[in-house]
mmCIF file of C-alpha atoms in Angstrom:
data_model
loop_
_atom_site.group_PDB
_atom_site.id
_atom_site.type_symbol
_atom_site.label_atom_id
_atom_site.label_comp_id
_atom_site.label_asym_id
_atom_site.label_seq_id
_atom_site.Cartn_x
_atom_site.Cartn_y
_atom_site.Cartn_z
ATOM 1 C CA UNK A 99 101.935 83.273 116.448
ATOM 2 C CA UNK A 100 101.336 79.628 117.122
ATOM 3 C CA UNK A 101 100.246 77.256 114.808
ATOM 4 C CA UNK A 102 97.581 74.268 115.054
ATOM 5 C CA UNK A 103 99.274 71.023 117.215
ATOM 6 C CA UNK A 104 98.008 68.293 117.254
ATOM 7 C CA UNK A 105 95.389 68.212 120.560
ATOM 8 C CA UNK A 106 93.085 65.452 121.372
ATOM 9 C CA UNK A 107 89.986 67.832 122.877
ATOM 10 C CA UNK A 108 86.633 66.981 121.730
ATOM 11 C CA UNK A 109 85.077 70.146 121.812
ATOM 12 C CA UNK A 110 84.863 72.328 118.775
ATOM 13 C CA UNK A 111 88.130 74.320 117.503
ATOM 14 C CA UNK A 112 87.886 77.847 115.908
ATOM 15 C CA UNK A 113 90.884 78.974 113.121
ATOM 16 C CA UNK A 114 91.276 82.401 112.334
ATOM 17 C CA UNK A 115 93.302 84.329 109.184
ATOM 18 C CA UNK A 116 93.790 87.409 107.840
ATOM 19 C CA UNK A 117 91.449 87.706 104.644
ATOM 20 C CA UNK A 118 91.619 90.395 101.806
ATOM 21 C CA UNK A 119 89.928 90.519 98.421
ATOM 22 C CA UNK A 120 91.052 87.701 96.149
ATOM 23 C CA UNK A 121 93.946 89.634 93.749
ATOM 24 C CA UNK A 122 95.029 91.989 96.039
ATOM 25 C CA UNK A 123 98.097 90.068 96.632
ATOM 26 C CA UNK A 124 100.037 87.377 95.195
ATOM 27 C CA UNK A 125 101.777 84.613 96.349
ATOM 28 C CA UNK A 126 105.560 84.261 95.296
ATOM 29 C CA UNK A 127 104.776 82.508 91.863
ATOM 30 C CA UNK A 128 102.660 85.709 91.167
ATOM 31 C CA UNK A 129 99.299 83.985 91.737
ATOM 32 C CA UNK A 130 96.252 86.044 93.074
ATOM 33 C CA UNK A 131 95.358 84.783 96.749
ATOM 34 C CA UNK A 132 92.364 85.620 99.182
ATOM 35 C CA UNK A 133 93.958 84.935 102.799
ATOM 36 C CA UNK A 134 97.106 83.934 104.869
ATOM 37 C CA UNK A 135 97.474 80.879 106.833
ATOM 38 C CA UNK A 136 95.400 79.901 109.254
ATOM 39 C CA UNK A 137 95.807 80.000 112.993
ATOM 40 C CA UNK A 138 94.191 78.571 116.394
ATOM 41 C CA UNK A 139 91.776 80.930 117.330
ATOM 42 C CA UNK A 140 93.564 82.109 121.009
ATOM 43 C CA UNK A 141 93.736 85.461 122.268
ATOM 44 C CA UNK A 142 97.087 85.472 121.454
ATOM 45 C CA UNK A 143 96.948 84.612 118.025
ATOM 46 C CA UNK A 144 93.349 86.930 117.433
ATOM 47 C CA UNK A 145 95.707 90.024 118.894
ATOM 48 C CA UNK A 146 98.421 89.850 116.289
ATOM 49 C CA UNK A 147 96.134 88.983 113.245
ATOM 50 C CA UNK A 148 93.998 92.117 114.596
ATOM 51 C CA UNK A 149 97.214 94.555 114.239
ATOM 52 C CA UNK A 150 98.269 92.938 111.003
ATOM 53 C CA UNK A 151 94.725 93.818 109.784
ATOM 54 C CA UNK A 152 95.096 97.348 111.098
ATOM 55 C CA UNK A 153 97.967 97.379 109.271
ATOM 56 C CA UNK A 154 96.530 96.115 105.931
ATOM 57 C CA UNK A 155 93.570 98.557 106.277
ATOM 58 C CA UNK A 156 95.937 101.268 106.517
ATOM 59 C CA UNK A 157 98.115 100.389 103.686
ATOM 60 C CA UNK A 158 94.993 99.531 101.301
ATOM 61 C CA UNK A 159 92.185 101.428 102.338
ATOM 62 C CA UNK A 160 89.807 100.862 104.980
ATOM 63 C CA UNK A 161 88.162 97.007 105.289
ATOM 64 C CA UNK A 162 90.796 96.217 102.274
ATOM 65 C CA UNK A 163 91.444 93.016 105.447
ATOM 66 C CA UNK A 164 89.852 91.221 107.963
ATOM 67 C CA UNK A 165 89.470 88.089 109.943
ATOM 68 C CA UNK A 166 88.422 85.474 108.768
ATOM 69 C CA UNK A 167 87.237 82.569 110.876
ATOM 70 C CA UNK A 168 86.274 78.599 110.039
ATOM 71 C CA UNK A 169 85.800 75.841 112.383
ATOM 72 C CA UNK A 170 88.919 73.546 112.412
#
């Protein structure tokens, strides 16, 4: 996946990330998070986050993840 560079386009710039429910996972130090890091918003990027979601929902029960998307 390809993360954010640094682009000079004035028009509006989507990020996307795979959200769960906050405590369902921990970062290394064992502290409860909500979401992974976020990504451009390209087809590319949408596509892998979409089969790591899959994945999630499958390991934790259905809509356990999800994308999550803020403007950049």
């Amino acid at each position: 996946m390809k993360q954010s560079g640094s682009g000079t386009a004035a028009k509006r710039m989507t990020e996307i990330r795979v959200a769960w429910p906050h405590g369902l996972h921990e970062d290394r130090p064992g502290k409860p998070t909500s979401g992974g890091v976020w990504f451009p918003d390209t087809p590319e990027n949408r596509r892998d986050l979409t089969i790591i979601v899959e994945s999630g929902c499958e390991a934790c029960g259905p809509d356990s993840h999800w994308i999550e998307e803020r403007e950049a």
